[in-house]
Amino acid sequence: MFRGAAPSRIPLSPQQSLECANVCLATAHKTKDLEVAQELCHDAGAMLAQIKRASTLASLEPTTAQTFRERITVTYSDLGDLQDSLGQSDKARASYRNAEQWRGNTQKTGRLSQPKTTRSVKNTSLNTADATATNQPPQNSQTEKQNDAIVHIPPQIFVENTQPSALVVNLPEPDERIGSTIELAYCLSLLQSTFKPDEIVDITTRNWFQSTAENNDEQERLKLLATDVIREFKRDELKDTTAITEVLYLVPVLDKDTYRNILRDFLTMIDQSGLLVIHQLDGLAQLIQGAKPGYLDADDLVKALKLLSTRSMDTHRQSPHHIYQLTATMSHVLDAMADTNVSGLDRETLHEPLLSYLDKLKKNPDPYLIYQAAYAYQALQYVPDNETLWQGTMRRTGKVIQGVSGMVTAVKGLDLNKLIEGLKNIQEAFSEASEAVRFAKSAHKEVTSLVKDGKDIMDSLQEGLSFDHKREWYPALRGADVFIRERQFVKLEKLINEAPCRNDPAFQWGVCQRLGEIAADTMLDTETRRSAITFLGEIYKDDEKWGRQASVKQWVVRILMQISTLTGSVAQGAESLLQELETNGDAAKRVQYQSCREEGPGSHPLRFDTPPLETSLLLDRVQNKPDVESSLRQLKKRMINERGNVVYISPQAKANLQAPDESRFPLMDKVNEFLSGDQTVLLILGDSGAGKSMFNRSLECELWQRYNKNTGVIPLYINLPSIDKPDHDLVTKQLRKLDFTEPQIRELKYRKFILICDGYDESQQTRNLYTSNQLNEEGEWIAKMIISCRSEYIGRDYRDRFEPVDRNRRSSQRSLFQEAVITPFSTDQIQEYIAQYVTLCRPLWETENYIQALDLIPGLMDLVKNPFLLTMSLEVLPRMMDPGEHISATHITKLALYDQFIEQWLERGKKRVEERQLSFQERSAFDSLSDEGFTMNGIDYLKKLSVAIYKEQDGQPVVEYSRFNDERTWKVEFFSRNEEKQLLREACPLVRNGGQYRFIHRSLLEYGLARAVFEPQDHTRAATGRTMSRRGSMSSVWSFEVEGGLVDVTSRADEEPSLDSESPLVWRNFVNEPSVVQFLSERVPQAPIFKQQLLAYIEQSKRDKMWRTAASNAITILVKAGVQFIDSDLQGIQIPGADLSYGVFDSAQMRDADLRKVNLRGVWMRQADLGGAQMSGVKFGELPSLKEENITYSCAYSPDGKSFAVAVECDISVYATSNWEKIRSLKGHEYLVWTVSYSPDSKQIASSSFDGTVRLWNSESGSLQHTLSGHTQTVHGVAYSPRGYRVASASADMTVRLWNVATGDCLQTLSGHHDQVLSVTYSPKGQQFASSSVDCTIRLWNAETGECSHILTGHTDFVRSVAYSPQGDQIASASKDRTIRLWDAETGECRLILTGHTSEILRIVYSPNGDLAASSGADLTVRLWNVESGFCSQTLTGHTNAVTDVAFSPSGKQIASCDWDRTVRLWDISIGESRSSSSGHTAATYCVKWSPQNDTIASCSLDRTIRLWDAGTGVCRQILTGHSSTVFSVAYSPQGDQIASGSGDRSVCLWNVETGTCRHTLTGHSGFIYGVAFSPRGGVVASASMDMTVRLWNVADGVWLRTMDGHTDAVMGVAYSPDGNRIASCSRDSTVRVWDAETGECCQILVGHTNWIRGIAYSPQGNQLASAGYDNVIRLWHTETGESHLTLMGHSDKVIHVAYSKQGDLLASGSGDWSVRLWDVATGQCRAHLQNFDGGIFGIAWSTTSEGDYLVTTGGETSMLKWEVTKENDPCNVRLLWSVTNGTLIMGGAVIQNTRGLSEINKVLLKQRGAVDEP
C-alpha cells in the first residue's frame, strides 16, 4: 500500500496521536524496505512528540491516565527497538529516554548496550546485511565481502508475492496546489481504487481518502487537472522526454476517450517527425503496454502498426539503437494486437512488408536486435488467427482473458499448473497439424545442440531464434508479463522453471530481460529486486539446468552491468554478483565473461515501466493558469440553491409545430439525444407559459449535477433579454455577468459549454445567434446551443434564424439542427402537478377539489394544459368559486385567470408588506396606498410599467436601473427610492437580479399592456357607482361568465365611448403581438363597452389618420374575437397592416378604405364594396387559378421559373409566370396527356400520353422535336435525367424505357415490374432512377447498366407516384392505399409512413430545398409534409374534384395543383398559416341537422367526425369520433338525446348526445351508408346504402329488424313520413321508392328523374315528397298518388339536397352550382337565390323559433353558415348571421372598381373568386 508522508493538518487528540504512531510502527515492522521503515519510524516519533506529558496526564482521570502512561511507554520502547535494528543508535537512545520519562524511572537507560539478537530482524522483517550475517559461521574474506551485499536466498528465490513499495508523496488539502504529476496520478489512482478505508494502513492516507471521497468538488478538481495536463501536452510543441513522462504517469488514471486521443497524438507525433525519436517510440510502447481493459481498439492498433511499418522502411538513416527501439515498440503493438484478437491484417500492404523487414534483421550483427526481431516476428505470427494463442491457453485453464490489462486483473485465479500444461500442448492447439509435427521434431534438436555445443553468440541466435513458425516461448513470455504486472513473482518463478521451452535461447533471453527490468524497477521492494538479481546469477551459473547458450550468458552479464550503474543497495548487489561470476565456470566461460566486461553494457538499455520524473512542467503550467474550477463550483452551488424546491413536471414535446400533440415524447429524452449526438443547436418552441424557462432552469440544474460525474461540459444558462446585443460575444458577456475575471474567461475558452439560451423572442432577436457568435469555429467558443422561443414569435421560415452553417459538411449530410415543441400538459401531468402543488404549497383546496373543478368547469381542463395557466389556476380557483354556485355553471377564460391571479398576488404582497417592520415614512406611504385601494394602485403600477417598457424599450422585458445613471430617465418613476414606489414594486410580480428588473413571466408584461388598453374596473365603477374598499379589491366581473348569461354592468347603450389618444392602441402596432391580441380579444365578449371602444377607433379612422394604428389594432382584435362584420359600414376606414385573415365581411361597405398590407387570407367578402380602396401589398395567401376547358392531369414549372406547363386532355398549355397568361398550346398527341416535364435547362418539354408515345417539344417555339415510339400501351410517366441528355418513360406495358434526347433513339428497355408502371424519376446525380407500379412496388435501377438494385415493398395498393429528394438520400412514394412512404435511397429501408389523406394519393413531390413534400389526392386536398418528422404542416383546400398533380415553384414559395375540375390552383405558401387551430371540419361537410330543441346543429364530414355546434354563436361544443371513414349522413332522434350517423366504413353509429359516446354500432350493410333517418317516435332508425338496400334497426338494442330490397343501384337517401307509416328512398337508379314501414313492402316507385337522385324529403304535413336529382331539377310528388305535380328548375348543376321549412311552405335546395334556392312549394316560384358559396351545397336544414325562421347550409369544403329568412318580402329577405369559414377566400359579388394599388395578379384572383369591377 502506498503511503503519504505529509503529516495530518487536522489537530489530533493525544489518544489519536498515539494510535497513529502505533499504526506507523506496525507498518514498519512489516515492510521489507529499509528506507520506508526509517521514514515510518520518523513519522511515529513525530506523532509521539505532539503529546505533551504534563497537560495530557492532567486532563485525564487517574485510572485513564495510568493506562495511557503504560501504553505510550510501550510504544516508545517499541520505537527504540526498531530504530536500534535500523542502525539509528542516537534516535533509539532518545526513544528509550522518553519511555523512561513516561514510566517514571530509568531502569532501561542502557538498553543499547545489550547485544543484538535476531529478534530485531524477525520483528522488523528488514533483511539488512547486518541482520543476515549475525548468526552465520565464519567464512573467507571473499565470501564475507559478498555477504555484505548479497542476501541469503532460500531454495525458492522469490519468497512471496509483493505489492509496489511505498511512494513518498504529499496528499493535498482541498484546492491546494499539487506538487508533481506523480502526486496527481497517485491521488487519482487512490480515488479509482476499490479499497475500503479500513484497508488503508497509513492513517494520513486513510484520512485523506475518506475526506476526498466525500468531496465531489475536490475529485472533480483533480480530474480536471489531469485533463488540463493532457490538453497542455497537446499544445506543447517540443514534447520532450519530460513531457512524455508526465503523460505516461497519468495514463493509468485516464478515461478511455482521453487515452485514445493521446494514443492518436503519439502516432501523429511519430509520423510527423523527420527522424525517429527514441523517447517518442518508448512512450508509445509504454502507452500501449499500460492500457486498461477495453481501451485499445483494433483500428487504433492497426493504425499504429501501419505507421511503425512505414517508418521501418525508412531506417537506413537511423542508428541501430533507433532500429532496436522501433522494433521493440512494434513488438508491444503486436502484443496488444494478439491480446485484443485483431485479425485479418492486409497481407500485401502490411503483413508481408513487416515479415520482410523482420527477416532482414536476422542478418544484423547486433544480437539484441536479432532477439527483438524474433520476438516481433512471433507476435506477428499470432495476429492473423481468429483466436489468439494466449486466449486459447486461458481457455484451457478455464479463464478467458482479453487484453494485457485484462490478464493482469484475472491472473490471480489462474491455475499455473494447467497453464504450463497448456503451453506444452500449444502447437497442437493453435498450429496446423503439419507444423506441429515439424516443430516437435526440430525443437528438441535445436535446444539440445545449443546446450551441448555452446556455440558462439551469433551462431546460437541465428540458429535458435527461428523465423519460420510459431513457437511456444512467445506465449510463455506473455504469461510471464502478466505475472510480473500482477506482482505474482512466486508464480513467475514456477513458470520460468517449469515451462517446456525453458531451454530455448529466445525464452531465456526474454526471461533475463524481464528479470533485469524487475531488478531495475524502483517501484518494487528491495527484496524482490535483489531476488531478480539472484535469479539472473542462477541462470548464469547453473549450466546443467539452464544450458550453456553463449548469447544468454553474455546477456546476463550485460544486464547486471546496466543495473550496477544505478544507485542504492540493488546496484551494489549487482556489482557484487558480477565479481562473483568473474571466477565462475571453466576457462572458456571466464573468457566469455571477460569479453563482455570489456565491451561494456551495450547500447540497448533496459526498459523501465516509467522513467523517473524530475520536474512536472506541464502540471506547473496548468496550475499557473487562473483558477476557474472553484468559481465554477460556486456557480454550481448558487444555481442549484436558487432552483430550490419547486413544483415541476418534466414537459413532453413533439417533433415540430405541425406535428399532432398525440405524437409527444419526453423533452428530456430529446435533449439527451441532442447532447450525445452530432447536432449543435436544439430549438425548443412553445406557447407563452408552456414551461420553456422552467424547463431550461431545471435542465441547468440537472446538467450541473451531471458535471460532477461525466465530461466536465459546463452548462451556462443565459437569459437573452438581460444581455446587451447577444448577437456577438454572448458567452463572454454572460460570464462577465457571473463575475468571472478576464483571465478566467480566456481560460474557459478551452472548455466545452452547453449554452441554454432562454427567451429568444423576449430579446427581440432576428439574427442567428449560433452563427453570429461563431460558435465552434477555429479559436472560438466550443458549445452546443439549446435555445428557447415562443412559437408565435417566429414565421414559417424560422429555421434560418437557428440552423448552424457548417462549411465542412455537405448538404446531404445530417443537419446540425434539431427542434422540439413543448406540448400542452396531458391529464396525467396535470394531476401530478396538482399533487405536487398541494404537497408543497398547502393551499385551501385538496387535490380532489382541484380535479373536480377541472372536470366540471367547461373548457377549464383545456385551458390549464398550459403550465403557467395551471399554476395561476391553482392559485386563484378557490377564490373564483362563488359560495352556493354549482361548479359546472362557471366558465373560465385565460383572461379570467390573469385577472384573479394579479389581484391575489397584490393582496398577498400587501399582506407581506404590512406584516414586516415598516419605517415611519413607509407606514405613511402604505396607509396612503391602502386608503386609495392598494390593489388598485398595484394594478395601476403594473399597467404603467408595462406601457413604459413597450414605449421606451420596444417591449424588451428586462429593465436595467442604476440610481446614478438613470436619475433623470423614465425609470425613476418606477424604481426610485420613493416609499410608495418601493412598496408597490415589492408587492408586484417582479423579480430583481442586481440592477435588473423584470416580470416573473413575459405574459404578465403583455397582460399589463392589454389591461392598460382597457381597464374593466374603470368601467365597472362608472357603470355601477361602486367604489373600492380599503382592501382595494373587487371581483373581476368582466373576466368570467356564469350560467344564465353575462353579467352586464356596462354603460348605457346611448353612451358615447371615449377615445384615449395615449392608449397603446394608438402608438403600438399589436398585429404581430399575438399574446396581447389574445388578451384583448377575450375581453371583447366580456366587456361590450370595450367592443364599442374598438369600433369607435375604427370609426374615427375614417376621419383622421392619426387613429389608423389604433383602428388596425382594433379590427384585428375584433376579428380574432370572432366578431363578424356582416353588412357593416366600413367605408373609408384606415387599417393598414391589419390582420383580417379568416374574417367575415359579407356585404360590408369598405369603399375608399386604406387596406395596404392587410392580411386577407381566407376572408369572406361576398357582396362587399371595395371600390376605391387602397390595396397595395395585400396578402391573400394564394394566386389566381388557371381555368381550362378540359380536365387537367399534370403540371410543371420550368426550372428557370419563367413558364408553366399544364396537361389538358390531349394538349399542353404553356403559361408565362410573370402574368399567368397562356402563351402557347402544344398539340399533337392523339389521346390524353398524362405527364409533362421540363428539361433541366427549361428549353424542352417532354410529355407522355395515353397514345403510347413520348413527345419532346421546344418550350420556346412550341415545335415538336421528337416523337418517341416503342411502348405498346399508355405511357404514364416521363422524366429527364439531371443533365438532360436522357428521358425515362414508364408505361402500362410494364416496362421502363430510356431514350436519347438528341436523337430520339431508345437506349434501353427495362423489365421487371409485374404490372403497369405508373411513374418514373431520376436521382439528383443521375446515377439511379426509380419507378413505381400497379404491382405495389418501387424499383431502383442503375442508370448506366439498367440493373435493378432494390425493390421497395410495403405499400398495399397501386404506387401512383415516386420522387427523389433534392439531396438524393430519400425517396417518397404515394399510393392508392392512402399513405406516403419515405425510403432511404441507399438501403431501401422505409423511414416514415405519412397518413392523413382520406382517399388515394395521386402525386408526391419534394420542395427545392428538400425540407417539405407536397402531395395531392382524390380527397380534393393538397397537403404539405415535413419530411424530417413526417407530419402534415398545411392542408390546402379549394379544389372541387380530385387533385391530379402538384408542383413546387423553383423558389419553393409557391405551389401549383391541378384537378379533374379543369382548374389549376396557385398557392402562396411563403406566408404560412396565420390562423389559430380551428374547431371546424378539416374536410368537406356532407350533412347538417338541427336538434329538436333548435339549440344545437350537428354536421358530419369527410374528416370522419360529427361535430355539434352552438346554434346561437356557431361555436363547436363537441366532436364525436369513432368512424373509420367518411361520415355521409347524420340525424337527431325526435327527443334530441341521440344522433345516428352513417359512414363509408359500412356502419351506423348511435351516439349519446350528452356524453358523446357511441351506444351501438350497427353493421350489416356491404357498402357505404349514404343516409340515415329516425322514425317519428325514435324507436327505429333507417339506413340507405350503396349496397342497394334500406335497412331498419331497433334503436334500443341495435338489432337489425329488416332489409328492403328493390333498387338496382346505390341508395343515396332515406326519409320517414311524418306519421311514420312510410319510408321513402332515392337511388342512383333514378327512382324513388316508397316502402311500408311495418312490413317493408314497396308501395310505390316514382319515376321521372333522368339521372341519379341524391336527396329526398317529406313535407311536414306528409302530403308531399321532394326529390333532388343530378338532372338539375327538383320534383315534388303527391304522396297519395305518386304523381309528380311540380318540377322546379333553375339550378345549373346537379341538385344535391332538399329540405322543407317547418311550416312546409318553402323548400330549400342545394346544388353543385354553388348556390341555394328557396322555392314556394305551392307555385314553384323561386323566392330567393343565395350564391357565391365556395363549392357545392351538400347539406341544408331549417329551424323555426319564436324569433323567426333560420336556415343552415354547409358545403364547399368545410364552411357552415346560418341565415335568417324573412318570408314576408318577395323575394324573401335572407340575411347571414354567422359563418364557420373553411379558410377559403370568398369574394362573390365583391366590388373592386377603382381599387388602388391592387396588383394585376391579385385582381385576377379576386375576379376568379367572384369579385366584379362594377356593382
Coordinates of N, CA and C in Angstrom, one line a residue, residues 75 80 238 302 363 411 510 566 637 687 1033 1053 1219 1230 1252 1326 1347 1371 1381 1395 1419 1462 1466 1481 1509 1569 1606 1698 1765:
T75 N 4.9 2.0 23.5 CA 5.1 2.5 22.2 C 6.5 3.1 22.0
G80 N 12.1 2.5 20.0 CA 13.5 2.4 20.2 C 14.1 1.2 19.7
L238 N 7.3 21.0 -28.2 CA 8.5 20.2 -28.1 C 8.2 18.8 -27.8
V302 N -4.1 -1.2 -35.5 CA -3.8 -1.4 -36.9 C -3.1 -0.1 -37.4
K363 N 19.9 -11.0 -40.1 CA 21.3 -11.0 -40.5 C 22.1 -9.8 -39.9
V411 N -5.4 -12.9 -13.6 CA -4.4 -13.9 -13.3 C -4.4 -14.4 -11.9
G510 N 14.4 -13.6 -23.2 CA 13.2 -12.8 -22.7 C 13.1 -12.9 -21.2
L566 N 23.2 1.8 -11.6 CA 22.2 2.5 -10.8 C 22.8 2.9 -9.5
K637 N -23.2 25.7 -7.1 CA -23.9 25.7 -5.8 C -25.0 26.8 -5.8
D687 N -45.7 27.6 -26.6 CA -46.6 28.8 -26.4 C -46.1 29.5 -25.2
S1033 N -59.9 45.8 -3.5 CA -60.2 44.7 -4.4 C -61.6 44.6 -4.8
A1053 N -76.6 52.1 -23.4 CA -76.4 51.9 -24.8 C -76.2 53.2 -25.6
N1219 N -47.2 37.0 -65.7 CA -48.6 37.5 -65.6 C -49.7 36.4 -65.7
E1230 N -52.6 12.2 -79.7 CA -53.9 11.7 -80.1 C -54.9 11.4 -79.0
G1252 N -49.5 6.1 -76.2 CA -48.3 5.2 -76.2 C -47.0 5.9 -76.6
G1326 N -28.2 11.5 -61.1 CA -28.4 10.8 -62.3 C -27.9 9.4 -62.4
E1347 N -29.6 -2.3 -64.4 CA -29.8 -3.4 -63.4 C -30.7 -2.8 -62.3
I1371 N -36.4 8.8 -50.8 CA -37.3 8.6 -51.9 C -38.7 8.7 -51.2
R1381 N -44.9 6.9 -48.3 CA -43.8 6.3 -47.6 C -42.5 7.0 -48.0
T1395 N -49.6 9.6 -43.0 CA -51.0 9.3 -43.2 C -51.8 10.6 -43.0
D1419 N -59.0 13.2 -52.4 CA -59.8 13.8 -51.3 C -59.9 15.3 -51.5
R1462 N -60.9 20.9 -64.1 CA -60.4 21.8 -65.1 C -59.8 23.0 -64.5
L1466 N -53.0 28.1 -57.7 CA -51.7 28.5 -57.4 C -51.7 29.0 -55.9
H1481 N -64.7 21.5 -39.3 CA -64.3 20.3 -40.0 C -63.0 20.6 -40.8
W1509 N -72.6 22.0 -32.8 CA -72.4 23.5 -32.8 C -73.4 24.2 -32.0
I1569 N -72.8 3.9 -46.4 CA -74.1 4.2 -46.0 C -74.3 5.7 -46.2
G1606 N -84.8 -3.7 -53.7 CA -85.6 -3.3 -54.8 C -84.9 -2.4 -55.8
V1698 N -82.3 18.7 -50.5 CA -83.6 19.5 -50.3 C -84.0 19.4 -48.9
V1765 N -84.2 34.0 -42.3 CA -85.1 34.1 -43.5 C -86.4 34.8 -43.1

